[in-house]
Amino acid sequence: MLQTISDKVFKKSSLHMNDNRIYFDNAATTALSPEVLEAMLPYMTEHFGNPSSIYSYGRETRLAVENARKSVAKILGVKPGSIFFTSGGTESNNTAIAASIRDLGCDHIITSLIEHHAVLHTVEHYGNSANVEVSYVALKEDGHVDLADLESQLAEQTGKGHKCLVSLMHANNEIGILLPIKKVGELCQKYKAVFHSDCVQTVGHYPINLSEIYVHFISASSHKFHGPKGVGILYVNEDINIKPFIFGGGQERNMRAGTENVYGIVGFAKALEIAMKDYEKESNYIRELKLYMADQLKQSIPGVSFNCGADALYTVLSVCFPKTDRSDFLLMNLDINNICASGGSACSSGADAGSHVMKALKKDNQYVTVRFSFSKYNKKEEVDCVIQKLKELI
Ligand code: PLP
C-alpha cells in the first residue's frame, strides 16, 4: 500500500523523472529522494503516535526519533546528546547566535558580509542592541575569508576584554567558496571564542567529523540533500551549556519544546545516511557535471568567467556573464525556456533584490551572475541543452 502511494507520488510529480524542465538550482533546494519518502511514509500513516506518549504508539515514534538522532550523531562523529532537531537551517542559525549572546556571554560578533541572511539578519538584529558589537572579517577578492584579518580582529577584541562569537559559513550558497573550518576553529580556540558555522551547504555533501573540529555550533538542513523541507539540526558542543531555545513541553531534552516533526526527523536521518553511503560516487558524478558545464561555457560564450575556483563546493557553478542588454534578462529568459537557475539565494532571487554576496565582492555592476547548482539527478544532456539555450540567449 505504501509502496503504491510512493510510486504514485513519484510518477506524478517527480521533477527528475518525467518533467521537461531542467532543474539546476539544487543549492536552493533538492528533490526528495524516493527512498527518503519510503522511510517517512509509515510515520505519516500508521505510526502517528506522539513521541511523548508512554503507550506503544508513542514508544514507536520515540524510538524512530532517537534512532534518527543516533544515526545523525554517528555520521557527524559526535554523541547523540549534542544533536537537536529543529525546523531547519534558519532556526538553527538563529538559535546558535542568540544562545551565544544570552548564555555564553558573547558581546562581540565577527562574521562576514557574504553569510546567508539567516545569519546576517540575526547578527544585525543583535548588533542593534546596546551590548553587542559586530565586525565583518575582510574577504579576499574571490570571497575567501582573510584569516590574518580574522586573527587580528580576535586578538584586538579579546585584548579589550570582549568575548567573541565567530559565525562563518562552511560553504557559501551562492559562489561555493569553502571555509578552512579546522583552521578557523583553531583560531577560535586560541582566542577562547565561540565558533558557529552554518554548514547548510556542506552537511550531506561532505563527510564531516565534528570531533576533529573545534566548533561549538553547526547548522544543517535536510532539504539541501534530498530530504524533506522544514527539518534541520543544531549541533551543540557538549562542553557548553545553553538554555532552552523554545519553552513549553520539554521536548528535545528540554531544549526545544513542541511535538517533534517525526516524519521530518526520520527523513533527515535517512537522507543523510544515503548521502554519506553514496558520497564518493555521487560527489564525483556531480563534480564532473559541473566541470563539464564550465568547460562548455568557456568554449561557447565569449567573456564568461567563474566566481569560484577548483577548490569550491562541487555542487555550485557560479557564472559571470558579461553585462549586455540581452544578458540582463537572462534568468527570466532561462525560466521561459524551462531552465531553473538562480541569481542568488532563493529568497533574494524571488524578490529580485540582487545578490548581497555579489555586492560584497563588488561584482554586481560588472556582470550578470547566474548560479547553476547540481544534484545526482542531473544529466549531461541537460547541460548540453542549457548550453545550447545560453548560446541563443546571450
Ligand atoms: N544557510 C544557508 C547557507 C542556506 O543555503 C540556507 C538555505 O537557503 C539556509 C541557511 C536556510 O536554511 P533553511 O531553508 O533550512 O531554513
Tab-separated table of C-alpha atoms and ligand atoms in Angstrom:
chain	number	residue	atom	x	y	z
A	1	MET	CA	0.000	0.000	0.000
A	2	LEU	CA	2.745	2.473	0.997
A	3	GLN	CA	4.806	1.350	-1.949
A	4	THR	CA	1.849	2.214	-4.182
A	5	ILE	CA	1.484	5.670	-2.640
A	6	SER	CA	5.154	6.435	-3.086
A	7	ASP	CA	5.164	5.047	-6.661
A	8	LYS	CA	2.168	7.216	-7.499
A	9	VAL	CA	3.679	10.314	-5.924
A	10	PHE	CA	6.902	9.857	-7.819
A	11	LYS	CA	5.286	9.009	-11.133
A	12	LYS	CA	3.067	12.024	-10.969
A	13	SER	CA	5.292	14.727	-9.655
A	14	SER	CA	8.924	13.838	-9.759
A	15	LEU	CA	10.816	16.587	-11.489
A	16	HIS	CA	13.800	14.352	-12.095
A	17	MET	CA	11.851	11.623	-13.851
A	18	ASN	CA	9.025	12.883	-16.029
A	19	ASP	CA	9.347	16.595	-16.439
A	20	ASN	CA	10.628	18.671	-19.328
A	21	ARG	CA	12.029	21.346	-17.019
A	22	ILE	CA	15.719	21.396	-16.212
A	23	TYR	CA	16.356	21.941	-12.535
A	24	PHE	CA	19.792	23.445	-11.920
A	25	ASP	CA	19.027	25.118	-8.591
A	26	ASN	CA	19.934	22.409	-6.128
A	27	ALA	CA	21.616	24.845	-3.742
A	28	ALA	CA	18.155	26.364	-3.184
A	29	THR	CA	16.547	23.007	-2.539
A	30	THR	CA	16.702	19.436	-3.787
A	31	ALA	CA	14.084	16.907	-4.827
A	32	LEU	CA	13.050	14.459	-2.127
A	33	SER	CA	14.543	11.080	-2.910
A	34	PRO	CA	12.131	8.116	-3.292
A	35	GLU	CA	13.992	6.138	-0.592
A	36	VAL	CA	13.590	9.008	1.845
A	37	LEU	CA	9.871	9.236	1.104
A	38	GLU	CA	9.608	5.461	1.637
A	39	ALA	CA	11.215	5.816	5.054
A	40	MET	CA	8.941	8.730	6.004
A	41	LEU	CA	5.587	7.387	4.828
A	42	PRO	CA	4.916	4.977	7.740
A	43	TYR	CA	5.308	7.949	10.125
A	44	MET	CA	2.660	9.863	8.197
A	45	THR	CA	0.262	6.947	8.340
A	46	GLU	CA	0.252	4.057	10.796
A	47	HIS	CA	2.968	5.344	13.187
A	48	PHE	CA	1.225	8.550	14.146
A	49	GLY	CA	1.799	8.458	17.902
A	50	ASN	CA	3.095	11.415	19.856
A	51	PRO	CA	6.665	10.521	20.914
A	52	SER	CA	5.897	11.866	24.399
A	53	SER	CA	3.076	9.354	24.927
A	54	ILE	CA	4.080	6.458	27.128
A	55	TYR	CA	1.977	3.762	25.463
A	56	SER	CA	3.034	1.759	22.381
A	57	TYR	CA	2.089	4.329	19.716
A	58	GLY	CA	4.310	6.865	21.456
A	59	ARG	CA	7.123	4.413	22.061
A	60	GLU	CA	7.254	3.602	18.330
A	61	THR	CA	7.742	7.215	17.292
A	62	ARG	CA	10.088	7.973	20.238
A	63	LEU	CA	12.256	5.100	19.049
A	64	ALA	CA	12.228	6.477	15.494
A	65	VAL	CA	13.308	9.945	16.693
A	66	GLU	CA	16.067	8.594	18.926
A	67	ASN	CA	17.332	6.204	16.246
A	68	ALA	CA	17.445	9.122	13.813
A	69	ARG	CA	19.419	11.186	16.340
A	70	LYS	CA	21.873	8.310	16.907
A	71	SER	CA	22.378	7.835	13.188
A	72	VAL	CA	22.962	11.554	12.520
A	73	ALA	CA	25.331	11.821	15.501
A	74	LYS	CA	27.344	8.795	14.358
A	75	ILE	CA	27.745	10.212	10.854
A	76	LEU	CA	28.926	13.549	12.287
A	77	GLY	CA	31.295	11.868	14.786
A	78	VAL	CA	29.582	13.161	17.937
A	79	LYS	CA	27.339	11.948	20.772
A	80	PRO	CA	23.560	11.817	20.201
A	81	GLY	CA	23.082	14.247	23.107
A	82	SER	CA	24.665	17.032	21.076
A	83	ILE	CA	22.167	16.818	18.186
A	84	PHE	CA	18.927	18.827	18.412
A	85	PHE	CA	16.302	18.639	15.704
A	86	THR	CA	14.954	21.996	14.567
A	87	SER	CA	12.777	23.372	11.767
A	88	GLY	CA	15.791	23.962	9.507
A	89	GLY	CA	18.931	25.984	8.905
A	90	THR	CA	17.333	29.327	9.699
A	91	GLU	CA	16.149	28.297	13.145
A	92	SER	CA	19.470	26.604	13.921
A	93	ASN	CA	21.434	29.719	12.949
A	94	ASN	CA	19.139	31.997	14.974
A	95	THR	CA	19.410	29.725	17.988
A	96	ALA	CA	23.190	29.442	17.931
A	97	ILE	CA	23.665	33.209	17.682
A	98	ALA	CA	21.041	34.051	20.310
A	99	ALA	CA	22.393	31.444	22.752
A	100	SER	CA	25.984	32.665	22.309
A	101	ILE	CA	24.930	36.134	23.396
A	102	ARG	CA	22.373	35.219	26.042
A	103	ASP	CA	24.018	32.187	27.632
A	104	LEU	CA	27.705	32.206	26.732
A	105	GLY	CA	28.498	35.866	27.357
A	106	CYS	CA	29.488	36.841	23.812
A	107	ASP	CA	29.447	40.609	23.340
A	108	HIS	CA	31.261	40.862	20.014
A	109	ILE	CA	30.289	39.003	16.831
A	110	ILE	CA	32.730	38.510	13.986
A	111	THR	CA	31.055	37.371	10.784
A	112	SER	CA	31.276	38.073	7.043
A	113	LEU	CA	29.210	40.079	4.599
A	114	ILE	CA	28.596	37.009	2.445
A	115	GLU	CA	26.811	34.878	5.065
A	116	HIS	CA	23.276	33.690	4.372
A	117	HIS	CA	20.582	36.131	5.525
A	118	ALA	CA	19.644	33.655	8.270
A	119	VAL	CA	22.956	34.668	9.879
A	120	LEU	CA	23.338	38.237	8.593
A	121	HIS	CA	19.891	39.444	9.649
A	122	THR	CA	20.155	37.715	13.029
A	123	VAL	CA	23.540	39.318	13.639
A	124	GLU	CA	22.175	42.722	12.535
A	125	HIS	CA	19.281	42.297	14.953
A	126	TYR	CA	21.571	41.660	17.926
A	127	GLY	CA	24.112	44.196	16.680
A	128	ASN	CA	21.475	46.894	17.025
A	129	SER	CA	21.185	46.153	20.724
A	130	ALA	CA	23.373	48.168	23.081
A	131	ASN	CA	25.540	45.362	24.411
A	132	VAL	CA	26.669	43.586	21.259
A	133	GLU	CA	29.085	44.862	18.645
A	134	VAL	CA	29.524	43.373	15.192
A	135	SER	CA	32.530	43.419	12.889
A	136	TYR	CA	32.923	41.892	9.452
A	137	VAL	CA	36.024	39.944	8.519
A	138	ALA	CA	37.948	41.069	5.437
A	139	LEU	CA	37.385	38.925	2.370
A	140	LYS	CA	39.829	38.175	-0.390
A	141	GLU	CA	38.826	39.114	-3.918
A	142	ASP	CA	37.350	35.664	-4.566
A	143	GLY	CA	35.360	35.645	-1.304
A	144	HIS	CA	37.703	33.558	0.850
A	145	VAL	CA	37.955	34.739	4.448
A	146	ASP	CA	41.201	36.590	5.140
A	147	LEU	CA	42.478	34.513	8.081
A	148	ALA	CA	45.102	37.097	9.050
A	149	ASP	CA	42.361	39.710	9.437
A	150	LEU	CA	40.229	37.253	11.425
A	151	GLU	CA	43.129	36.643	13.799
A	152	SER	CA	43.873	40.335	14.208
A	153	GLN	CA	40.188	41.072	14.977
A	154	LEU	CA	40.088	38.227	17.505
A	155	ALA	CA	43.299	39.486	19.137
A	156	GLU	CA	42.029	43.077	19.269
A	157	GLN	CA	38.602	42.252	20.683
A	158	THR	CA	39.779	39.713	23.258
A	159	GLY	CA	42.559	42.154	24.203
A	160	LYS	CA	39.845	44.703	25.014
A	161	GLY	CA	38.142	42.128	27.238
A	162	HIS	CA	35.373	41.159	24.811
A	163	LYS	CA	34.126	37.608	24.382
A	164	CYS	CA	33.778	36.868	20.658
A	165	LEU	CA	31.336	34.784	18.674
A	166	VAL	CA	32.721	33.879	15.258
A	167	SER	CA	29.930	32.939	12.830
A	168	LEU	CA	31.283	31.879	9.439
A	169	MET	CA	29.640	29.577	6.939
A	170	HIS	CA	31.347	26.357	5.836
A	171	ALA	CA	30.373	26.869	2.186
A	172	ASN	CA	28.823	29.893	0.572
A	173	ASN	CA	25.497	29.027	-1.032
A	174	GLU	CA	25.908	31.485	-3.921
A	175	ILE	CA	29.518	31.142	-5.010
A	176	GLY	CA	30.564	27.876	-3.368
A	177	ILE	CA	33.668	29.211	-1.609
A	178	LEU	CA	34.718	26.823	1.179
A	179	LEU	CA	35.931	27.906	4.615
A	180	PRO	CA	39.006	26.182	6.068
A	181	ILE	CA	36.807	25.277	9.025
A	182	LYS	CA	39.536	23.493	11.005
A	183	LYS	CA	41.902	26.465	10.807
A	184	VAL	CA	39.143	28.870	11.828
A	185	GLY	CA	38.346	26.546	14.753
A	186	GLU	CA	41.991	26.633	15.827
A	187	LEU	CA	41.973	30.444	15.824
A	188	CYS	CA	38.769	30.452	17.872
A	189	GLN	CA	40.350	28.050	20.343
A	190	LYS	CA	43.441	30.252	20.640
A	191	TYR	CA	41.317	33.311	21.482
A	192	LYS	CA	38.674	31.410	23.509
A	193	ALA	CA	35.976	32.480	21.077
A	194	VAL	CA	32.681	30.688	20.494
A	195	PHE	CA	32.556	29.289	16.952
A	196	HIS	CA	29.353	28.751	14.975
A	197	SER	CA	29.422	27.511	11.391
A	198	ASP	CA	26.441	27.454	9.056
A	199	CYS	CA	27.039	24.065	7.400
A	200	VAL	CA	23.743	24.015	5.491
A	201	GLN	CA	25.521	23.599	2.133
A	202	THR	CA	28.056	21.016	3.328
A	203	VAL	CA	26.311	18.556	5.679
A	204	GLY	CA	25.087	15.795	3.365
A	205	HIS	CA	27.641	16.839	0.723
A	206	TYR	CA	30.917	16.115	2.522
A	207	PRO	CA	31.943	13.704	5.263
A	208	ILE	CA	32.269	15.920	8.358
A	209	ASN	CA	33.749	14.665	11.609
A	210	LEU	CA	32.898	17.237	14.247
A	211	SER	CA	35.075	15.537	16.859
A	212	GLU	CA	38.091	16.729	14.856
A	213	ILE	CA	36.998	20.371	14.647
A	214	TYR	CA	36.954	22.993	17.404
A	215	VAL	CA	33.394	24.214	16.910
A	216	HIS	CA	30.524	24.922	19.320
A	217	PHE	CA	27.553	25.033	16.965
A	218	ILE	CA	26.820	23.878	13.444
A	219	SER	CA	23.559	24.183	11.499
A	220	ALA	CA	22.266	21.823	8.814
A	221	SER	CA	19.080	21.406	6.791
A	222	SER	CA	17.787	18.235	5.147
A	223	HIS	CA	16.140	19.763	2.061
A	224	LYS	CA	19.622	20.529	0.703
A	225	PHE	CA	20.451	16.817	0.367
A	226	HIS	CA	17.240	15.185	-0.882
A	227	GLY	CA	15.495	15.167	2.482
A	228	PRO	CA	12.259	16.903	3.462
A	229	LYS	CA	11.839	20.650	3.978
A	230	GLY	CA	11.238	22.138	7.405
A	231	VAL	CA	13.681	19.989	9.346
A	232	GLY	CA	17.245	20.650	10.363
A	233	ILE	CA	19.688	20.128	13.162
A	234	LEU	CA	21.641	22.270	15.529
A	235	TYR	CA	24.775	20.608	16.868
A	236	VAL	CA	25.632	21.966	20.299
A	237	ASN	CA	29.054	21.017	21.646
A	238	GLU	CA	28.641	19.158	24.938
A	239	ASP	CA	31.250	21.371	26.623
A	240	ILE	CA	28.840	24.309	26.653
A	241	ASN	CA	25.568	24.856	28.450
A	242	ILE	CA	22.801	26.811	26.836
A	243	LYS	CA	19.231	27.475	27.901
A	244	PRO	CA	16.135	26.235	26.020
A	245	PHE	CA	15.536	27.823	22.623
A	246	ILE	CA	11.773	27.291	22.801
A	247	PHE	CA	9.876	26.897	26.055
A	248	GLY	CA	6.968	24.533	26.505
A	249	GLY	CA	6.545	20.806	26.856
A	250	GLY	CA	10.198	19.929	27.338
A	251	GLN	CA	10.867	18.002	24.107
A	252	GLU	CA	14.395	17.672	22.706
A	253	ARG	CA	15.722	17.178	26.242
A	254	ASN	CA	14.036	20.333	27.397
A	255	MET	CA	15.789	22.491	24.785
A	256	ARG	CA	13.213	22.871	22.036
A	257	ALA	CA	9.632	22.372	23.067
A	258	GLY	CA	6.933	21.272	20.660
A	259	THR	CA	5.764	17.888	19.406
A	260	GLU	CA	8.530	16.502	17.243
A	261	ASN	CA	8.318	16.552	13.440
A	262	VAL	CA	8.655	12.766	13.477
A	263	TYR	CA	8.495	12.046	9.734
A	264	GLY	CA	10.756	15.015	9.022
A	265	ILE	CA	13.319	13.775	11.534
A	266	VAL	CA	13.155	10.244	10.083
A	267	GLY	CA	13.596	11.786	6.613
A	268	PHE	CA	16.567	13.889	7.739
A	269	ALA	CA	18.414	10.857	9.064
A	270	LYS	CA	17.594	8.683	6.042
A	271	ALA	CA	18.695	11.391	3.593
A	272	LEU	CA	21.982	11.860	5.444
A	273	GLU	CA	22.619	8.107	5.601
A	274	ILE	CA	22.084	7.786	1.832
A	275	ALA	CA	24.171	10.877	1.076
A	276	MET	CA	27.139	9.587	3.046
A	277	LYS	CA	26.844	5.988	1.845
A	278	ASP	CA	26.939	7.153	-1.782
A	279	TYR	CA	29.274	10.104	-1.202
A	280	GLU	CA	32.264	9.001	-3.325
A	281	LYS	CA	30.184	8.022	-6.328
A	282	GLU	CA	27.701	10.906	-6.280
A	283	SER	CA	30.211	13.663	-5.477
A	284	ASN	CA	32.467	12.551	-8.343
A	285	TYR	CA	29.493	12.412	-10.678
A	286	ILE	CA	28.280	15.898	-9.718
A	287	ARG	CA	31.792	17.378	-9.818
A	288	GLU	CA	32.222	16.055	-13.355
A	289	LEU	CA	28.920	17.577	-14.461
A	290	LYS	CA	29.992	20.928	-13.044
A	291	LEU	CA	33.414	20.796	-14.726
A	292	TYR	CA	31.803	19.741	-17.991
A	293	MET	CA	29.429	22.694	-17.858
A	294	ALA	CA	32.296	25.093	-17.024
A	295	ASP	CA	34.292	23.766	-19.998
A	296	GLN	CA	31.346	24.016	-22.366
A	297	LEU	CA	30.623	27.570	-21.224
A	298	LYS	CA	34.231	28.619	-21.790
A	299	GLN	CA	34.100	27.205	-25.293
A	300	SER	CA	30.705	28.654	-26.210
A	301	ILE	CA	30.245	32.037	-24.514
A	302	PRO	CA	32.872	34.752	-25.059
A	303	GLY	CA	33.860	36.693	-21.931
A	304	VAL	CA	32.394	34.223	-19.451
A	305	SER	CA	34.125	33.810	-16.082
A	306	PHE	CA	33.505	31.968	-12.812
A	307	ASN	CA	33.190	33.043	-9.220
A	308	CYS	CA	34.850	30.046	-7.700
A	309	GLY	CA	37.961	28.037	-8.369
A	310	ALA	CA	38.515	24.304	-8.485
A	311	ASP	CA	38.534	24.033	-4.668
A	312	ALA	CA	34.934	25.265	-4.291
A	313	LEU	CA	31.773	23.376	-3.377
A	314	TYR	CA	31.348	20.743	-6.106
A	315	THR	CA	27.592	21.318	-6.403
A	316	VAL	CA	27.750	25.018	-7.321
A	317	LEU	CA	28.892	26.727	-10.515
A	318	SER	CA	28.538	30.483	-10.215
A	319	VAL	CA	28.937	32.061	-13.623
A	320	CYS	CA	29.614	35.701	-14.544
A	321	PHE	CA	28.197	36.657	-17.933
A	322	PRO	CA	29.276	39.960	-19.462
A	323	LYS	CA	26.542	42.585	-18.952
A	324	THR	CA	24.641	43.260	-22.162
A	325	ASP	CA	21.043	44.222	-22.992
A	326	ARG	CA	20.289	40.554	-23.557
A	327	SER	CA	22.106	39.096	-20.554
A	328	ASP	CA	20.255	41.472	-18.193
A	329	PHE	CA	17.141	39.342	-18.726
A	330	LEU	CA	18.970	36.055	-18.664
A	331	LEU	CA	17.328	34.479	-15.619
A	332	MET	CA	13.883	35.391	-16.864
A	333	ASN	CA	14.647	34.013	-20.325
A	334	LEU	CA	16.045	30.806	-18.852
A	335	ASP	CA	12.824	30.415	-16.885
A	336	ILE	CA	10.735	30.951	-20.029
A	337	ASN	CA	12.793	28.159	-21.580
A	338	ASN	CA	12.077	25.802	-18.663
A	339	ILE	CA	15.540	26.140	-17.152
A	340	CYS	CA	15.570	26.749	-13.414
A	341	ALA	CA	18.663	28.526	-12.114
A	342	SER	CA	19.174	31.335	-9.693
A	343	GLY	CA	20.736	34.769	-9.360
A	344	GLY	CA	21.443	34.460	-5.683
A	345	SER	CA	19.972	32.772	-2.651
A	346	ALA	CA	16.368	31.603	-3.050
A	347	CYS	CA	14.800	34.432	-1.067
A	348	SER	CA	16.678	37.226	-2.824
A	349	SER	CA	16.066	35.796	-6.299
A	350	GLY	CA	12.354	35.642	-5.510
A	351	ALA	CA	12.365	39.289	-4.538
A	352	ASP	CA	14.843	40.158	-7.304
A	353	ALA	CA	16.746	42.331	-4.860
A	354	GLY	CA	20.112	41.400	-6.334
A	355	SER	CA	22.739	39.391	-4.582
A	356	HIS	CA	24.271	40.740	-1.367
A	357	VAL	CA	27.185	38.364	-1.997
A	358	MET	CA	27.966	39.876	-5.407
A	359	LYS	CA	27.595	43.343	-3.889
A	360	ALA	CA	30.028	42.491	-1.094
A	361	LEU	CA	32.517	41.208	-3.686
A	362	LYS	CA	31.878	44.317	-5.824
A	363	LYS	CA	30.919	42.240	-8.839
A	364	ASP	CA	27.263	43.218	-9.086
A	365	ASN	CA	27.714	46.041	-11.600
A	366	GLN	CA	30.128	44.404	-13.991
A	367	TYR	CA	28.445	41.067	-14.544
A	368	VAL	CA	25.193	39.181	-14.655
A	369	THR	CA	25.732	36.316	-12.266
A	370	VAL	CA	23.841	33.059	-12.553
A	371	ARG	CA	24.243	30.179	-10.139
A	372	PHE	CA	23.812	26.730	-11.614
A	373	SER	CA	23.766	24.060	-8.912
A	374	PHE	CA	23.631	20.343	-9.483
A	375	SER	CA	22.468	17.121	-7.904
A	376	LYS	CA	22.761	13.407	-8.561
A	377	TYR	CA	19.538	13.615	-10.574
A	378	ASN	CA	21.002	15.924	-13.238
A	379	LYS	CA	22.335	14.628	-16.544
A	380	LYS	CA	24.997	15.623	-19.039
A	381	GLU	CA	22.308	16.014	-21.723
A	382	GLU	CA	20.685	18.680	-19.562
A	383	VAL	CA	23.969	20.589	-19.504
A	384	ASP	CA	24.142	20.340	-23.315
A	385	CYS	CA	20.608	21.641	-23.589
A	386	VAL	CA	21.307	24.601	-21.269
A	387	ILE	CA	24.487	25.486	-23.171
A	388	GLN	CA	22.555	25.435	-26.428
A	389	LYS	CA	19.919	27.787	-24.979
A	390	LEU	CA	22.551	30.078	-23.494
A	391	LYS	CA	24.179	30.454	-26.910
A	392	GLU	CA	20.834	31.670	-28.238
A	393	LEU	CA	20.028	33.898	-25.271
A	394	ILE	CA	23.323	35.726	-24.698
B	1	PLP	N1	22.125	28.806	5.347
B	1	PLP	C1	22.458	28.537	4.071
B	1	PLP	C2	23.902	28.600	3.669
B	1	PLP	C3	21.482	28.195	3.137
B	1	PLP	O1	21.817	27.950	1.862
B	1	PLP	C4	20.134	28.137	3.568
B	1	PLP	C5	19.052	27.814	2.606
B	1	PLP	O2	18.782	28.509	1.673
B	1	PLP	C6	19.839	28.413	4.914
B	1	PLP	C7	20.865	28.733	5.774
B	1	PLP	C8	18.434	28.341	5.425
B	1	PLP	O3	18.059	27.007	5.651
B	1	PLP	P1	16.506	26.612	5.761
B	1	PLP	O4	15.925	26.781	4.407
B	1	PLP	O5	16.524	25.175	6.208
B	1	PLP	O6	15.918	27.492	6.797
